[in-house]
Short mmCIF file of C-alpha atoms in Angstrom, two decimals:
data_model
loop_
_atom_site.label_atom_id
_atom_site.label_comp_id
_atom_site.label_asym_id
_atom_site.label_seq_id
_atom_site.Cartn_x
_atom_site.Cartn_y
_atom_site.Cartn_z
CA UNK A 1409 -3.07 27.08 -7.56
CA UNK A 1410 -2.11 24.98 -4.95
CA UNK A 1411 -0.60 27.67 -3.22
CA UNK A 1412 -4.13 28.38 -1.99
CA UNK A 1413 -4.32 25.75 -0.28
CA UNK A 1414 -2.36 23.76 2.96
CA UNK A 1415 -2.47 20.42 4.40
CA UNK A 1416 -5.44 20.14 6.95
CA UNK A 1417 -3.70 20.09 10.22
CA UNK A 1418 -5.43 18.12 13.23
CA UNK A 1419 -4.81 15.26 14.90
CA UNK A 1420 -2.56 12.18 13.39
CA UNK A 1421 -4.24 9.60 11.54
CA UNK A 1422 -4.06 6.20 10.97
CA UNK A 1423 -1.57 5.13 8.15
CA UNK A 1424 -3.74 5.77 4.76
CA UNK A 1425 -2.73 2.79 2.73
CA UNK A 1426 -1.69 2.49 -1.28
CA UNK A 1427 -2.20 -1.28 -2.39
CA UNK A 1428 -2.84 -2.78 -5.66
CA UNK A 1429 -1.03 -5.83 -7.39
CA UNK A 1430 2.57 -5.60 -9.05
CA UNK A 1431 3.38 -2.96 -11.50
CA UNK A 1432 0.65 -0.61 -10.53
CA UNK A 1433 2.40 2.71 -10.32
CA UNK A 1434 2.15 2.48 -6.30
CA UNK A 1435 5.76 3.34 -5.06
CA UNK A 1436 5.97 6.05 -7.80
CA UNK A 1437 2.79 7.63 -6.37
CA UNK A 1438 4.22 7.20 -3.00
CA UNK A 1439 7.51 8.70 -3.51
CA UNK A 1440 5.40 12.09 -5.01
CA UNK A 1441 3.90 11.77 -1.92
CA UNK A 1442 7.03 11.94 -0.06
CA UNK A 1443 8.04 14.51 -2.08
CA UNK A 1444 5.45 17.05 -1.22
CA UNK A 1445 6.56 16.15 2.60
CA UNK A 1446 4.10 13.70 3.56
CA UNK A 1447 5.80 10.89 5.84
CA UNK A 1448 5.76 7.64 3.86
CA UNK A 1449 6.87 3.74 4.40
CA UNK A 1450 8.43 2.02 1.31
CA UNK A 1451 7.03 -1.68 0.73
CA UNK A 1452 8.39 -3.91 3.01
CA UNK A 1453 7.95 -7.07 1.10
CA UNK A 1454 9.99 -6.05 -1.68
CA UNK A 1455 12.78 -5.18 1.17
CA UNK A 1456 12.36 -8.40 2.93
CA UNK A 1457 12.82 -10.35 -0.99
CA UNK A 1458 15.92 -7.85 -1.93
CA UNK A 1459 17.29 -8.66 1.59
CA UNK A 1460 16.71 -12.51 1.49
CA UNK A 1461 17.56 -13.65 -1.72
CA UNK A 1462 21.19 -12.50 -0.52
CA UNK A 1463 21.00 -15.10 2.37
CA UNK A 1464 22.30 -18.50 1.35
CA UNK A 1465 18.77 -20.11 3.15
CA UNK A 1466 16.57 -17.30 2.57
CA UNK A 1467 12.82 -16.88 3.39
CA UNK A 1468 11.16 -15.99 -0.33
CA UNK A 1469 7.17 -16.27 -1.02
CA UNK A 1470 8.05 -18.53 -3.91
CA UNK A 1471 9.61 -21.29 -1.84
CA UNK A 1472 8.35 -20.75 1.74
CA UNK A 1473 5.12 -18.40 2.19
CA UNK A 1474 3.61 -18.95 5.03
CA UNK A 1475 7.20 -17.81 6.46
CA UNK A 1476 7.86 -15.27 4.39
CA UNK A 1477 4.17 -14.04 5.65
CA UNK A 1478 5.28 -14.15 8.95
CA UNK A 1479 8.79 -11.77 7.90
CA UNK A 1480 6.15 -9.60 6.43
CA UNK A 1481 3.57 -9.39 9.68
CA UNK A 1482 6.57 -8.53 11.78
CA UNK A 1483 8.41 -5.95 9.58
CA UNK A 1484 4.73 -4.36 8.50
CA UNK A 1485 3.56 -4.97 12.06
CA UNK A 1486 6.65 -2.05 13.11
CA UNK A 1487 5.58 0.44 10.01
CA UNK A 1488 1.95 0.30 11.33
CA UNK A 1489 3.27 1.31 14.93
CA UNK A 1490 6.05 3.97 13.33
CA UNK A 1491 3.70 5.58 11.62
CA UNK A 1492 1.37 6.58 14.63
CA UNK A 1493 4.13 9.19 15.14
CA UNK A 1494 3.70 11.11 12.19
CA UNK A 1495 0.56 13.45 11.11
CA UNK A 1496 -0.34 11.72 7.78
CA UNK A 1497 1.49 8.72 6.84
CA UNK A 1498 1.10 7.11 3.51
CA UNK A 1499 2.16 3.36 3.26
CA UNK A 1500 3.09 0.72 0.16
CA UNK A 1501 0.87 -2.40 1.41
CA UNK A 1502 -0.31 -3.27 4.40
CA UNK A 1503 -1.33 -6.03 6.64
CA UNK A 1504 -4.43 -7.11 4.98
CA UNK A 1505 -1.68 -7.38 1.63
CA UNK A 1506 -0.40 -10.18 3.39
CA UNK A 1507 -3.37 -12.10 3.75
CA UNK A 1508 -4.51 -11.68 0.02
CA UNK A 1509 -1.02 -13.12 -0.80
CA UNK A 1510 -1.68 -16.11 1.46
CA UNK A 1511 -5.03 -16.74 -0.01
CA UNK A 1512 -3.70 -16.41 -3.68
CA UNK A 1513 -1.11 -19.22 -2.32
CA UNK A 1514 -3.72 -21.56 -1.67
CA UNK A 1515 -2.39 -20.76 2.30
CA UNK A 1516 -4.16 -21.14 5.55
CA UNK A 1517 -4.40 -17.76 7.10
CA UNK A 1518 -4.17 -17.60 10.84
CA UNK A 1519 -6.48 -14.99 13.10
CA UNK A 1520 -2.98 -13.08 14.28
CA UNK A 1521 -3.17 -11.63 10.24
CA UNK A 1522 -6.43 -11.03 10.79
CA UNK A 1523 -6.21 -9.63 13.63
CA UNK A 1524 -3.07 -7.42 12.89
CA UNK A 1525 -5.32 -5.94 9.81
CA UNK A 1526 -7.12 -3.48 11.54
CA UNK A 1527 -6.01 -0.10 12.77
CA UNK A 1528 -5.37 1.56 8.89
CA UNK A 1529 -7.43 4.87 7.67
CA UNK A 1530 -10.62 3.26 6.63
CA UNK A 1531 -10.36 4.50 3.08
CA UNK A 1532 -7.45 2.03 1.54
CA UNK A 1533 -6.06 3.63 -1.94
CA UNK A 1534 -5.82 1.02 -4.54
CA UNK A 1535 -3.64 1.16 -8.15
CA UNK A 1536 -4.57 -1.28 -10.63
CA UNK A 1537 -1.60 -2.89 -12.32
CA UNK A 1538 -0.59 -1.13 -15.81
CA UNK A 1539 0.46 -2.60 -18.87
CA UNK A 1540 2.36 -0.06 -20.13
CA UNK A 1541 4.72 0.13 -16.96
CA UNK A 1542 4.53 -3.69 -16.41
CA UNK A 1543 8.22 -5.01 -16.43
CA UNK A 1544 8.52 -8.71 -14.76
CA UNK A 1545 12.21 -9.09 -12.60
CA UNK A 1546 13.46 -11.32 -10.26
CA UNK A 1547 11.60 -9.89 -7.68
CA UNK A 1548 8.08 -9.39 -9.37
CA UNK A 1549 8.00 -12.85 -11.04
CA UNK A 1550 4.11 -12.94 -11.95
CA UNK A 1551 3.10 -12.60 -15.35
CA UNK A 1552 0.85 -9.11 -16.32
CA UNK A 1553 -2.19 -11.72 -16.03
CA UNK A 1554 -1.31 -12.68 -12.45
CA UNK A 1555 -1.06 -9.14 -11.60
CA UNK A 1556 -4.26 -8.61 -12.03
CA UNK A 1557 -5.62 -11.89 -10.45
CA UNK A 1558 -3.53 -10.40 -7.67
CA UNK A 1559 -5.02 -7.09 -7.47
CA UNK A 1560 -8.61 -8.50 -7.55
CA UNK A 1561 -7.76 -10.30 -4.41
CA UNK A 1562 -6.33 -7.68 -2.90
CA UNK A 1563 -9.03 -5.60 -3.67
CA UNK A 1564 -12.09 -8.36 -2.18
CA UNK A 1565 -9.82 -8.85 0.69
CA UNK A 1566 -9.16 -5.23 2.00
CA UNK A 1567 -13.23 -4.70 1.36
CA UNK A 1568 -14.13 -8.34 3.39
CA UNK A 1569 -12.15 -6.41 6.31
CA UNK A 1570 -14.06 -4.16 5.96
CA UNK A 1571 -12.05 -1.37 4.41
CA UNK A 1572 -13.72 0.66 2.01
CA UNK A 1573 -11.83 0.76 -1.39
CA UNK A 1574 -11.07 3.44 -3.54
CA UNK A 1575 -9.40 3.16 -6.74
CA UNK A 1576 -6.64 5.59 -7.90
CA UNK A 1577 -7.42 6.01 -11.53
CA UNK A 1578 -4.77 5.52 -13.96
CA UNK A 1579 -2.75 8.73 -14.94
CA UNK A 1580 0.22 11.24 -14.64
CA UNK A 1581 1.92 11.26 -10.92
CA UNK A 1582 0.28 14.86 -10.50
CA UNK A 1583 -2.79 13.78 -11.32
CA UNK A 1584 -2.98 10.95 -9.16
CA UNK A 1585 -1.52 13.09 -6.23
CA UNK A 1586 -4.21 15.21 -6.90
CA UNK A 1587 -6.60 12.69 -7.24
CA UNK A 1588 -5.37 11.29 -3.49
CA UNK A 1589 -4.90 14.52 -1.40
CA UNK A 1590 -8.59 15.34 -2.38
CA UNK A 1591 -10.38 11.76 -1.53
CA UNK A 1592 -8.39 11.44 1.55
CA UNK A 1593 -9.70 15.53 2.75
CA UNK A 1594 -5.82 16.04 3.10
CA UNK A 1595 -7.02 19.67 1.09
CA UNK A 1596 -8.80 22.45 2.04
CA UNK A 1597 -9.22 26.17 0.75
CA UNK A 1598 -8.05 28.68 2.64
CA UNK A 1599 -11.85 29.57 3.49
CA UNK A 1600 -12.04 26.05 4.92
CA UNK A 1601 -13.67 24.19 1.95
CA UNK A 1602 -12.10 21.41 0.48
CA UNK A 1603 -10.20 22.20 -2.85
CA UNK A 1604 -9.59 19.92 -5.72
#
């Protein structure tokens, strides 16, 4: 079936974000994604804590996150400009993640995250954390309940910029795929309507 259809090919977009809070199915979805040959940015939070709990005096949201937030704008500041090259570009938080994490901090969050939070596809994808998948490690310490506290501010802050907010329902990888390529238009019939 889906050989009837192809990718719509025009001009590149801006990078269509995935968000949601921890354990939501989001970097699964995105590698899928990938895997279908869609140009995709792994999340560069979890990166920056992998790379920094190595360093004896390293920056980590738990002890320090208004600089960790600042590791984060610069790293996710690069994606956003990196993925301008490609076509479609699909990428695991964004920006405006950042300043939901500073708000759930009880941080002050300076215009320059603001600021930085614009220029993403209008239409951010968000996963709501699952149960079933939920596993807490060293470097998704928050409890299942936090996830979700966390993915309801990520949610009001992606719509207060003024994103509109879609949410991936819960499902197999194919179906979610699915589910993505058609709310995003990234599928259309080989008579030029848009396919499911």
């Amino acid at each position: 079936m889906l050989g009837a259809f192809c990718i719509r090919r025009n001009k590149a977009m801006q990078p269509i974000v995935i968000t949601g809070g921890p354990g939501a199915g989001k970097t699964t979805l995105l590698n899928a994604l990938g895997e279908l040959g869609y140009a995709t940015f792994a999340e560069g939070s979890r990166t920056l804590i992998e790379q920094q709990s190595q360093l004896d005096n390293g920056v980590l949201p738990w002890t320090n996150l208004p600089e960790f937030a600042n590791l984060c704008l610069e790293l996710m500041g690069k994606q956003k400009q990196d993925a301008l090259s490609h076509e479609v570009v699909f990428v695991d938080r964004a920006i405006p993640d950042i300043v939901a994490y500073l708000k759930v901090g009880g941080c002050p969050v300076e215009q320059t995250f603001l600021t930085e939070s614009a220029g993403y596809q209008s239409k951010v994808l968000t996963c709501r954390p699952e149960a079933s998948i939920y596993v807490q490690d060293d470097v998704r310490p928050h409890s299942f309940e936090e996830a979700l506290q966390i993915h309801q501010t990520l949610v009001d802050t992606y719509a207060e910029l003024g994103y509109e907010v879609i949410d991936v329902p819960w499902g197999s990888v194919e179906k979610r795929v699915a589910f993505v390529r058609q709310v995003m238009g990234l599928v259309v019939g080989v008579d030029g309507e848009k396919g499911e």
